[in-house]
Short mmCIF file of C-alpha atoms in Angstrom, two decimals:
data_model
loop_
_atom_site.label_atom_id
_atom_site.label_comp_id
_atom_site.label_asym_id
_atom_site.label_seq_id
_atom_site.Cartn_x
_atom_site.Cartn_y
_atom_site.Cartn_z
CA UNK A 1 -80.98 -30.81 166.77
CA UNK A 2 -81.48 -27.98 164.51
CA UNK A 3 -78.12 -27.41 162.72
CA UNK A 4 -76.70 -24.01 160.75
CA UNK A 5 -76.47 -26.67 157.73
CA UNK A 6 -80.09 -27.12 157.78
CA UNK A 7 -80.63 -23.65 157.29
CA UNK A 8 -78.10 -23.58 154.14
CA UNK A 9 -79.76 -26.58 152.87
CA UNK A 10 -82.81 -24.79 153.15
CA UNK A 11 -81.65 -22.01 151.21
CA UNK A 12 -80.37 -24.06 148.69
CA UNK A 13 -83.86 -25.55 148.17
CA UNK A 14 -85.07 -22.18 147.89
CA UNK A 15 -82.71 -21.21 145.10
CA UNK A 16 -83.30 -24.39 143.17
CA UNK A 17 -87.16 -23.79 143.35
CA UNK A 18 -86.55 -20.45 141.85
CA UNK A 19 -84.33 -21.91 139.13
CA UNK A 20 -87.03 -24.38 138.47
CA UNK A 21 -89.95 -22.03 138.71
CA UNK A 22 -88.19 -19.44 135.91
CA UNK A 23 -87.59 -22.61 133.67
CA UNK A 24 -91.06 -23.40 133.74
CA UNK A 25 -92.34 -20.07 132.71
CA UNK A 26 -89.45 -20.21 129.95
CA UNK A 27 -90.73 -23.48 128.59
CA UNK A 28 -94.26 -21.92 128.62
CA UNK A 29 -93.11 -18.61 126.97
CA UNK A 30 -91.53 -20.73 124.34
CA UNK A 31 -94.72 -22.41 123.55
CA UNK A 32 -97.01 -19.15 123.81
CA UNK A 33 -94.57 -17.43 121.33
CA UNK A 34 -94.75 -20.21 118.91
CA UNK A 35 -98.64 -21.10 119.16
CA UNK A 36 -99.36 -17.10 119.37
CA UNK A 37 -96.76 -16.37 116.45
CA UNK A 38 -95.40 -13.96 118.62
CA UNK A 39 -91.74 -13.11 117.86
CA UNK A 40 -91.55 -10.23 120.63
CA UNK A 41 -92.10 -12.91 123.30
CA UNK A 42 -89.45 -15.57 121.61
CA UNK A 43 -86.94 -12.79 121.52
CA UNK A 44 -87.09 -11.86 125.51
CA UNK A 45 -87.34 -15.58 126.24
CA UNK A 46 -84.01 -15.87 124.24
CA UNK A 47 -82.44 -12.88 126.32
CA UNK A 48 -83.99 -14.18 129.63
CA UNK A 49 -81.92 -17.51 129.37
CA UNK A 50 -78.95 -15.98 131.00
CA UNK A 51 -80.68 -15.83 133.86
CA UNK A 52 -81.49 -19.21 134.25
CA UNK A 53 -77.59 -19.92 133.13
CA UNK A 54 -76.43 -17.49 136.22
CA UNK A 55 -78.86 -19.50 138.58
CA UNK A 56 -77.46 -22.82 137.75
CA UNK A 57 -73.83 -21.79 138.42
CA UNK A 58 -74.87 -20.28 141.56
CA UNK A 59 -76.47 -23.33 142.64
CA UNK A 60 -73.52 -25.48 141.69
CA UNK A 61 -71.01 -23.38 143.35
CA UNK A 62 -73.06 -23.38 146.38
CA UNK A 63 -73.04 -27.20 146.33
CA UNK A 64 -69.23 -27.37 145.86
CA UNK A 65 -69.47 -25.02 148.91
CA UNK A 66 -71.43 -27.12 150.98
CA UNK A 67 -69.67 -30.41 150.14
CA UNK A 68 -66.41 -28.91 151.11
CA UNK A 69 -67.03 -27.01 154.20
CA UNK A 70 -70.05 -29.27 155.73
CA UNK A 71 -68.96 -32.52 154.78
CA UNK A 72 -72.14 -34.05 154.26
CA UNK A 73 -72.81 -37.66 154.81
CA UNK A 74 -76.26 -39.84 154.12
CA UNK A 75 -79.11 -37.74 153.70
CA UNK A 76 -77.52 -34.54 153.27
CA UNK A 77 -75.09 -35.85 150.84
CA UNK A 78 -77.62 -37.27 148.77
CA UNK A 79 -79.48 -34.08 148.84
CA UNK A 80 -76.48 -32.22 147.46
CA UNK A 81 -75.63 -34.77 144.96
CA UNK A 82 -79.16 -34.91 143.64
CA UNK A 83 -78.99 -30.98 143.78
CA UNK A 84 -75.96 -30.70 141.44
CA UNK A 85 -77.65 -33.07 139.01
CA UNK A 86 -80.99 -31.54 138.48
CA UNK A 87 -79.73 -28.03 138.16
CA UNK A 88 -77.91 -29.30 135.04
CA UNK A 89 -81.38 -30.69 134.08
CA UNK A 90 -82.85 -27.48 134.65
CA UNK A 91 -80.36 -25.55 132.56
CA UNK A 92 -80.80 -27.87 129.53
CA UNK A 93 -84.61 -27.51 129.86
CA UNK A 94 -83.96 -23.50 129.55
CA UNK A 95 -81.77 -24.21 126.54
CA UNK A 96 -84.66 -26.28 125.33
CA UNK A 97 -86.82 -23.41 125.40
CA UNK A 98 -84.39 -20.94 123.82
CA UNK A 99 -83.92 -23.70 120.75
CA UNK A 100 -87.90 -23.57 120.62
CA UNK A 101 -87.90 -19.73 120.36
CA UNK A 102 -85.53 -19.92 117.71
CA UNK A 103 -87.61 -22.21 115.67
CA UNK A 104 -90.82 -20.29 116.58
CA UNK A 105 -88.71 -17.02 114.95
CA UNK A 106 -87.94 -18.94 111.77
CA UNK A 107 -91.40 -20.61 111.52
CA UNK A 108 -92.96 -16.66 112.10
CA UNK A 109 -91.17 -15.56 109.08
CA UNK A 110 -93.36 -18.16 106.86
CA UNK A 111 -97.40 -18.75 106.60
CA UNK A 112 -98.36 -21.28 109.27
CA UNK A 113 -98.36 -25.05 108.09
CA UNK A 114 -101.05 -26.09 110.36
CA UNK A 115 -103.08 -25.46 113.62
CA UNK A 116 -100.72 -26.44 116.62
CA UNK A 117 -102.60 -29.24 118.21
CA UNK A 118 -100.42 -32.19 119.62
CA UNK A 119 -97.31 -29.48 120.44
CA UNK A 120 -99.39 -27.69 122.96
CA UNK A 121 -100.45 -31.10 124.68
CA UNK A 122 -97.02 -32.13 124.53
CA UNK A 123 -95.95 -29.05 126.23
CA UNK A 124 -98.54 -29.10 128.75
CA UNK A 125 -97.56 -32.78 129.39
CA UNK A 126 -93.90 -32.18 129.59
CA UNK A 127 -94.60 -28.75 131.73
CA UNK A 128 -96.62 -30.91 134.24
CA UNK A 129 -94.08 -33.21 134.58
CA UNK A 130 -91.61 -30.52 135.18
CA UNK A 131 -93.87 -29.08 137.98
CA UNK A 132 -94.14 -32.59 139.70
CA UNK A 133 -90.53 -33.57 139.49
CA UNK A 134 -90.00 -30.22 141.55
CA UNK A 135 -92.49 -30.65 143.80
CA UNK A 136 -91.84 -34.42 144.33
CA UNK A 137 -88.23 -32.72 144.91
CA UNK A 138 -89.58 -30.37 147.49
CA UNK A 139 -91.58 -32.59 149.46
CA UNK A 140 -89.44 -35.38 149.14
CA UNK A 141 -92.36 -37.48 147.45
CA UNK A 142 -90.76 -40.54 145.75
CA UNK A 143 -94.20 -41.66 144.91
CA UNK A 144 -94.73 -38.64 143.02
CA UNK A 145 -91.39 -38.83 141.30
CA UNK A 146 -92.32 -42.24 140.04
CA UNK A 147 -95.16 -41.29 138.47
CA UNK A 148 -93.46 -38.27 136.61
CA UNK A 149 -91.29 -41.06 135.24
CA UNK A 150 -94.10 -43.28 133.86
CA UNK A 151 -95.67 -40.00 132.27
CA UNK A 152 -92.56 -39.88 130.03
CA UNK A 153 -94.27 -42.23 127.69
CA UNK A 154 -97.06 -40.42 126.91
CA UNK A 155 -94.72 -37.71 125.67
CA UNK A 156 -92.55 -40.06 123.68
CA UNK A 157 -95.88 -41.24 121.89
CA UNK A 158 -96.93 -37.69 121.14
CA UNK A 159 -93.35 -37.38 119.54
CA UNK A 160 -93.69 -40.09 117.36
CA UNK A 161 -97.42 -39.40 116.47
CA UNK A 162 -96.08 -35.60 115.70
CA UNK A 163 -93.32 -37.35 113.56
CA UNK A 164 -95.74 -39.45 111.31
CA UNK A 165 -97.89 -36.55 110.88
CA UNK A 166 -95.48 -33.99 109.47
CA UNK A 167 -94.09 -36.59 107.52
CA UNK A 168 -97.00 -36.87 105.52
CA UNK A 169 -97.07 -33.47 105.18
CA UNK A 170 -93.86 -33.23 103.69
CA UNK A 171 -94.54 -36.30 101.36
CA UNK A 172 -97.67 -34.60 100.10
CA UNK A 173 -96.10 -31.47 99.45
CA UNK A 174 -92.27 -30.52 99.45
CA UNK A 175 -92.99 -26.95 99.97
CA UNK A 176 -93.99 -28.07 103.36
CA UNK A 177 -90.54 -29.61 104.37
CA UNK A 178 -88.78 -26.87 105.75
CA UNK A 179 -91.45 -26.03 108.14
CA UNK A 180 -92.12 -29.27 109.15
CA UNK A 181 -88.76 -30.22 109.86
CA UNK A 182 -88.52 -27.04 112.26
CA UNK A 183 -92.02 -28.22 113.87
CA UNK A 184 -90.25 -31.75 114.39
CA UNK A 185 -87.24 -30.49 115.98
CA UNK A 186 -89.73 -28.69 118.65
CA UNK A 187 -91.36 -31.63 119.02
CA UNK A 188 -88.31 -33.72 119.77
CA UNK A 189 -87.29 -30.33 122.35
CA UNK A 190 -90.26 -30.96 124.14
CA UNK A 191 -89.86 -34.66 124.35
CA UNK A 192 -86.26 -34.08 125.70
CA UNK A 193 -87.81 -31.46 128.39
CA UNK A 194 -89.64 -34.86 129.47
CA UNK A 195 -86.90 -36.43 129.82
CA UNK A 196 -85.08 -33.96 131.85
CA UNK A 197 -88.05 -33.96 134.24
CA UNK A 198 -87.70 -37.75 134.45
CA UNK A 199 -83.90 -37.36 135.19
CA UNK A 200 -84.76 -35.19 137.95
CA UNK A 201 -87.70 -37.49 139.12
CA UNK A 202 -85.10 -40.36 139.02
CA UNK A 203 -82.46 -37.99 141.24
CA UNK A 204 -85.55 -37.49 143.77
CA UNK A 205 -85.87 -41.25 144.27
CA UNK A 206 -82.30 -41.96 144.82
CA UNK A 207 -82.65 -38.86 147.03
CA UNK A 208 -85.43 -40.28 149.11
CA UNK A 209 -84.89 -43.81 148.93
CA UNK A 210 -81.01 -43.93 148.23
CA UNK A 211 -81.90 -46.34 145.42
CA UNK A 212 -80.65 -45.82 141.68
CA UNK A 213 -83.31 -46.27 139.33
CA UNK A 214 -81.88 -44.82 136.04
CA UNK A 215 -81.49 -47.01 133.51
CA UNK A 216 -84.31 -49.83 134.64
CA UNK A 217 -86.99 -51.12 132.89
CA UNK A 218 -89.89 -49.71 134.78
CA UNK B 1 -83.93 -58.37 163.33
CA UNK B 2 -80.62 -59.83 164.71
CA UNK B 3 -77.63 -57.98 163.41
CA UNK B 4 -76.12 -60.99 161.51
CA UNK B 5 -79.14 -61.36 159.30
CA UNK B 6 -79.10 -57.72 158.60
CA UNK B 7 -75.43 -57.77 158.04
CA UNK B 8 -74.81 -60.60 155.30
CA UNK B 9 -77.11 -59.11 152.39
CA UNK B 10 -75.08 -56.06 152.59
CA UNK B 11 -71.59 -57.65 152.53
CA UNK B 12 -72.67 -59.93 149.76
CA UNK B 13 -73.93 -56.89 147.81
CA UNK B 14 -70.24 -56.27 147.42
CA UNK B 15 -69.28 -59.04 145.31
CA UNK B 16 -65.74 -57.33 144.95
CA UNK B 17 -64.63 -57.99 148.16
CA UNK B 18 -65.06 -61.59 147.94
CA UNK B 19 -62.57 -62.03 151.32
CA UNK B 20 -65.69 -60.37 153.62
CA UNK B 21 -66.88 -63.81 153.66
CA UNK B 22 -64.29 -64.91 155.59
CA UNK B 23 -64.38 -64.13 159.31
CA UNK B 24 -61.56 -63.47 161.78
CA UNK B 25 -63.67 -62.63 164.48
CA UNK B 26 -67.03 -63.78 165.34
CA UNK B 27 -68.83 -61.94 168.01
CA UNK B 28 -72.38 -64.01 169.29
CA UNK B 29 -74.82 -62.55 171.57
CA UNK B 30 -72.18 -60.15 173.52
CA UNK B 31 -73.59 -58.54 176.47
CA UNK B 32 -71.29 -56.91 179.42
CA UNK B 33 -72.22 -55.41 182.48
CA UNK B 34 -69.72 -53.08 184.44
CA UNK B 35 -71.56 -53.86 187.97
CA UNK B 36 -75.41 -53.06 187.34
CA UNK B 37 -74.63 -50.95 184.67
CA UNK B 38 -75.14 -52.56 180.97
CA UNK B 39 -72.63 -51.69 178.63
CA UNK B 40 -72.79 -53.63 175.54
CA UNK B 41 -76.45 -55.22 174.68
CA UNK B 42 -76.59 -58.76 172.65
CA UNK B 43 -74.13 -57.54 170.14
CA UNK B 44 -73.69 -60.12 167.00
CA UNK B 45 -71.64 -59.39 164.27
CA UNK B 46 -68.42 -61.02 162.11
CA UNK B 47 -65.40 -58.81 161.64
CA UNK B 48 -63.98 -60.21 158.33
CA UNK B 49 -60.39 -60.96 157.73
CA UNK B 50 -57.83 -58.57 156.49
CA UNK B 51 -60.51 -55.77 156.20
CA UNK B 52 -60.68 -52.61 158.45
CA UNK B 53 -63.63 -52.16 160.73
CA UNK B 54 -64.71 -49.20 162.25
CA UNK B 55 -66.91 -48.58 165.18
CA UNK B 56 -68.28 -45.36 165.62
CA UNK B 57 -70.60 -43.82 168.16
CA UNK B 58 -71.10 -41.08 170.65
CA UNK B 59 -69.18 -40.89 173.75
CA UNK B 60 -70.18 -43.99 176.29
CA UNK B 61 -71.91 -45.75 173.56
CA UNK B 62 -69.81 -49.04 174.38
CA UNK B 63 -67.53 -49.28 171.44
CA UNK B 64 -63.95 -49.40 173.22
CA UNK B 65 -65.73 -51.73 175.67
CA UNK B 66 -66.40 -53.75 172.64
CA UNK B 67 -62.83 -53.38 171.31
CA UNK B 68 -61.25 -54.50 174.41
CA UNK B 69 -63.41 -57.19 174.78
CA UNK B 70 -61.36 -58.70 171.58
CA UNK B 71 -58.18 -59.09 173.45
CA UNK B 72 -59.72 -59.13 177.34
CA UNK B 73 -58.66 -56.11 178.12
CA UNK B 74 -61.71 -55.74 180.43
CA UNK B 75 -60.66 -58.66 182.82
CA UNK B 76 -58.74 -55.62 184.09
CA UNK B 77 -61.75 -53.92 185.30
CA UNK B 78 -63.53 -54.94 188.42
CA UNK B 79 -66.75 -56.35 188.44
CA UNK B 80 -67.05 -56.78 184.65
CA UNK B 81 -69.33 -59.62 183.68
CA UNK B 82 -69.86 -60.76 180.35
CA UNK B 83 -72.30 -63.23 178.54
CA UNK B 84 -72.14 -64.69 174.95
CA UNK B 85 -69.21 -66.10 172.99
CA UNK B 86 -66.24 -64.11 170.86
CA UNK B 87 -64.45 -66.37 168.88
CA UNK B 88 -60.97 -65.17 166.95
CA UNK B 89 -59.69 -67.50 164.50
CA UNK B 90 -62.11 -70.39 165.56
CA UNK B 91 -60.88 -69.96 169.07
CA UNK B 92 -63.15 -69.26 172.09
CA UNK B 93 -61.19 -66.26 173.88
CA UNK B 94 -64.00 -66.09 176.52
CA UNK B 95 -62.61 -69.34 177.76
CA UNK B 96 -61.03 -69.12 181.17
CA UNK B 97 -58.55 -71.78 180.36
CA UNK B 98 -57.27 -69.50 177.56
CA UNK B 99 -53.59 -68.25 178.03
CA UNK B 100 -54.72 -64.50 177.99
CA UNK B 101 -50.57 -63.32 177.06
CA UNK B 102 -51.13 -65.98 174.09
CA UNK B 103 -54.12 -64.10 173.35
CA UNK B 104 -52.72 -60.63 173.22
CA UNK B 105 -49.98 -61.87 170.79
CA UNK B 106 -52.71 -62.59 168.46
CA UNK B 107 -54.23 -59.56 169.08
CA UNK B 108 -52.37 -56.38 169.32
CA UNK B 109 -53.64 -53.04 170.34
CA UNK B 110 -52.65 -49.36 169.87
CA UNK B 111 -53.64 -46.97 171.94
CA UNK B 112 -55.25 -43.36 171.72
CA UNK B 113 -52.09 -42.08 173.23
CA UNK B 114 -49.11 -42.92 172.14
CA UNK B 115 -47.15 -44.99 174.86
CA UNK B 116 -43.79 -46.12 173.41
CA UNK B 117 -41.31 -47.75 176.69
CA UNK B 118 -38.94 -45.31 177.93
CA UNK B 119 -36.33 -47.31 175.98
CA UNK B 120 -34.60 -46.93 172.62
CA UNK B 121 -36.52 -47.12 168.98
CA UNK B 122 -34.97 -50.77 168.55
CA UNK B 123 -35.87 -51.68 172.03
CA UNK B 124 -39.30 -50.67 171.53
CA UNK B 125 -39.67 -52.84 168.37
CA UNK B 126 -38.02 -55.73 169.86
CA UNK B 127 -39.89 -55.76 173.11
CA UNK B 128 -42.46 -58.26 171.96
CA UNK B 129 -40.30 -60.76 170.31
CA UNK B 130 -38.09 -60.84 173.09
CA UNK B 131 -40.78 -61.62 175.47
CA UNK B 132 -41.68 -64.49 173.21
CA UNK B 133 -38.47 -65.81 173.76
CA UNK B 134 -36.46 -64.52 170.62
CA UNK B 135 -32.67 -63.71 171.45
CA UNK B 136 -30.56 -63.90 168.58
CA UNK B 137 -29.56 -60.64 167.83
CA UNK B 138 -29.49 -61.06 163.85
CA UNK B 139 -33.39 -62.51 164.07
CA UNK B 140 -34.10 -59.47 166.30
CA UNK B 141 -32.38 -57.17 163.81
CA UNK B 142 -34.59 -58.78 160.95
CA UNK B 143 -37.82 -58.64 163.21
CA UNK B 144 -37.36 -55.05 164.05
CA UNK B 145 -36.47 -54.04 160.68
CA UNK B 146 -39.34 -55.71 159.40
CA UNK B 147 -41.78 -54.02 161.89
CA UNK B 148 -40.48 -50.74 161.24
CA UNK B 149 -40.77 -50.84 157.55
CA UNK B 150 -44.03 -52.37 158.15
CA UNK B 151 -45.24 -49.08 159.96
CA UNK B 152 -43.77 -46.66 157.54
CA UNK B 153 -41.24 -45.70 160.14
CA UNK B 154 -38.14 -47.16 159.12
CA UNK B 155 -36.71 -44.55 156.84
CA UNK B 156 -36.91 -42.02 159.62
CA UNK B 157 -35.29 -43.73 162.24
CA UNK B 158 -32.76 -46.49 160.71
CA UNK B 159 -30.00 -43.95 161.41
CA UNK B 160 -30.87 -43.73 165.22
CA UNK B 161 -32.35 -46.96 166.40
CA UNK B 162 -30.53 -46.69 169.70
CA UNK B 163 -32.04 -43.16 170.50
CA UNK B 164 -34.66 -43.03 172.95
CA UNK B 165 -38.19 -43.25 171.78
CA UNK B 166 -39.28 -40.69 173.60
CA UNK B 167 -37.52 -38.26 171.41
CA UNK B 168 -39.52 -38.99 168.59
CA UNK B 169 -42.54 -36.87 167.20
CA UNK B 170 -46.07 -37.85 168.16
CA UNK B 171 -47.04 -39.43 164.85
CA UNK B 172 -43.79 -41.10 164.87
CA UNK B 173 -44.19 -42.67 168.21
CA UNK B 174 -47.83 -43.81 167.69
CA UNK B 175 -46.31 -45.42 164.41
CA UNK B 176 -43.36 -47.32 166.82
CA UNK B 177 -46.63 -48.27 168.74
CA UNK B 178 -48.07 -50.06 165.66
CA UNK B 179 -44.41 -51.47 164.63
CA UNK B 180 -44.22 -52.72 168.37
CA UNK B 181 -47.58 -54.41 167.95
CA UNK B 182 -47.07 -56.05 164.34
CA UNK B 183 -43.61 -57.13 165.52
CA UNK B 184 -44.93 -60.43 167.11
CA UNK B 185 -47.13 -61.09 163.63
CA UNK B 186 -50.83 -60.47 165.45
CA UNK B 187 -53.79 -61.74 163.32
CA UNK B 188 -56.05 -58.96 164.77
CA UNK B 189 -54.73 -55.19 165.30
CA UNK B 190 -57.12 -52.92 167.54
CA UNK B 191 -56.83 -49.52 167.28
CA UNK B 192 -58.65 -47.22 169.77
CA UNK B 193 -58.77 -43.88 168.40
CA UNK B 194 -55.02 -44.04 167.39
CA UNK B 195 -55.07 -40.30 165.82
CA UNK B 196 -56.81 -38.25 168.17
CA UNK B 197 -53.65 -36.86 169.40
CA UNK B 198 -51.75 -36.21 165.98
CA UNK B 199 -51.96 -33.31 163.42
CA UNK B 200 -53.57 -34.02 159.90
CA UNK B 201 -50.37 -34.90 158.23
CA UNK B 202 -49.42 -37.55 161.16
CA UNK B 203 -52.99 -38.77 160.96
CA UNK B 204 -52.94 -39.13 157.14
CA UNK B 205 -49.63 -41.10 157.30
CA UNK B 206 -51.27 -43.48 160.24
CA UNK B 207 -54.34 -43.75 157.83
CA UNK B 208 -52.57 -44.78 154.93
CA UNK B 209 -50.23 -47.34 156.87
CA UNK B 210 -53.72 -48.90 158.18
CA UNK B 211 -54.67 -49.52 154.53
CA UNK B 212 -51.44 -51.10 153.91
CA UNK B 213 -51.59 -53.21 156.68
CA UNK B 214 -54.98 -54.40 156.18
CA UNK B 215 -53.18 -56.88 153.34
CA UNK B 216 -51.54 -58.77 156.52
CA UNK B 217 -53.79 -58.15 159.06
CA UNK B 218 -57.63 -57.85 160.40
CA UNK B 219 -57.76 -54.11 161.91
CA UNK B 220 -60.43 -52.79 164.06
CA UNK B 221 -60.88 -49.38 164.78
CA UNK B 222 -62.95 -47.34 167.23
CA UNK B 223 -62.75 -43.89 166.53
CA UNK B 224 -64.87 -40.40 167.26
CA UNK B 225 -63.58 -39.09 163.59
CA UNK B 226 -66.17 -40.15 161.31
CA UNK B 227 -64.54 -38.81 158.23
CA UNK B 228 -61.48 -41.22 159.48
CA UNK B 229 -64.10 -44.20 159.43
CA UNK B 230 -65.33 -43.37 156.24
CA UNK B 231 -61.69 -42.89 154.85
CA UNK B 232 -59.91 -46.06 156.22
CA UNK B 233 -62.84 -48.87 156.87
CA UNK B 234 -64.42 -51.24 154.57
CA UNK B 235 -66.90 -51.90 157.18
CA UNK B 236 -68.44 -49.67 159.85
CA UNK B 237 -70.76 -50.46 162.83
CA UNK B 238 -72.41 -47.51 164.60
CA UNK B 239 -73.03 -48.11 168.35
CA UNK B 240 -75.45 -46.33 170.36
CA UNK B 241 -76.11 -46.84 174.25
CA UNK B 242 -74.24 -50.29 174.18
CA UNK B 243 -76.76 -51.47 171.05
CA UNK B 244 -74.89 -52.26 167.67
CA UNK B 245 -77.47 -50.40 165.83
CA UNK B 246 -76.23 -50.58 162.04
CA UNK B 247 -73.72 -52.58 160.43
CA UNK B 248 -72.68 -52.83 157.15
CA UNK B 249 -70.38 -51.78 154.12
CA UNK B 250 -68.78 -48.21 155.17
CA UNK B 251 -69.73 -46.83 151.54
CA UNK B 252 -73.52 -47.73 152.23
CA UNK B 253 -73.57 -46.58 155.86
CA UNK B 254 -72.41 -43.12 154.68
CA UNK B 255 -74.28 -42.88 151.89
CA UNK B 256 -77.89 -44.51 152.51
CA UNK B 257 -77.75 -45.83 156.57
CA UNK B 258 -81.01 -48.06 156.91
CA UNK B 259 -81.64 -46.67 160.75
CA UNK B 260 -82.93 -43.16 161.45
CA UNK B 261 -80.49 -43.04 164.52
CA UNK B 262 -77.53 -43.73 162.28
CA UNK B 263 -78.37 -41.19 159.99
CA UNK B 264 -78.89 -38.53 162.78
CA UNK B 265 -75.52 -39.42 163.96
CA UNK B 266 -73.57 -39.28 161.13
CA UNK B 267 -75.29 -36.17 159.60
CA UNK B 268 -74.85 -34.44 163.36
CA UNK B 269 -78.10 -34.05 164.09
CA UNK B 270 -77.73 -36.04 166.93
CA UNK B 271 -79.28 -35.19 170.50
#
């Protein structure tokens, strides 16, 4: 039996996906602004963040409305609680894109420290995790969600590698310290983006299977 | 898979509710026919002591029939045939030698529509104990007060105990029926849609009352109102066409039911 509630849930899913798509773009632009040393792009990306924030509030309010009026149970309830949690993760990823842009603006004021190699790799991996987490959400695909959780290690390892490399720069030449620390922040931001994608994937497993896999050793 | 093997892991998962292991009612392979029509199909489950167990399911699923088996109310229906066993506190209640009046003292019942006797409030609460032989006025006074307090009605009626019960509001009448049922200190209290005729405030009072009463009694409730089952019960069983489809801790059943049919029913997709 098709319910009016199903239409509302479908519309909500559409809004979450629109938010997810916007966050993907924001992360992508922030890295492009960094790698291409494009300060204009960094500034417009920062300005766009209010759209992410607005959409997050809208989804949140819609979830509260549906919980109050539809009194969801079982799969519907798990979908709505998942939705409320993952929009928070998406919004934070948007904030991390802003942070990356701010560091990019600072870095663009100084000569490049070195060509970016691992940072774009991290960004690619983190963005793929985000995309796959959202795909898993849409398609209720717990297997894909679990893959996203596993992929997090790759980004964590890259973050450590970037850190070690930056330390060696700083040890050799103290003039690099300011830039190296800024780049190290960006590496950490990307590592956090991957963590948020992992959170989303974990919630998808909960939504699909009713099983909480957070805080578990895989 | 038999219901009881499915049930136990769910229950043991809730270590905080240790009394769940103690079954007040044990139902095994219970089937019931109204003439040719089978209304209950091979039901096996335990009703844990001092818990509220709720049965939900669409009209005609057999939940009221199952409830009525527990105090042999179905004996009153022509052409009813049952198989399987029901034990309450270890006693086989299907035994033909069993004194049904004694059974109904141990298993009280509250119905959908409040049905106080056209007598005073006092006499309603004193009715069961009188039948069972209490005649001492002081003893009866104590029982009446204790029962009315137990049903959260005492403060509202203590100054007019000799007024007719029919002058009470619907919610008060229903609480009087609960007082009448608990006056004989039953082991089990059966409630068949006890709030369906009540407004939300009166419903909330009965629900609060039920949660308080489970300290002393084992409560089994049948309800169409799934939110009510979710609010008051510890264990919920979902029935469909005479079958107990799924039973487990209420919080699990309403967040993560195992059976597709349960999911469809509690999310309103049924039919």
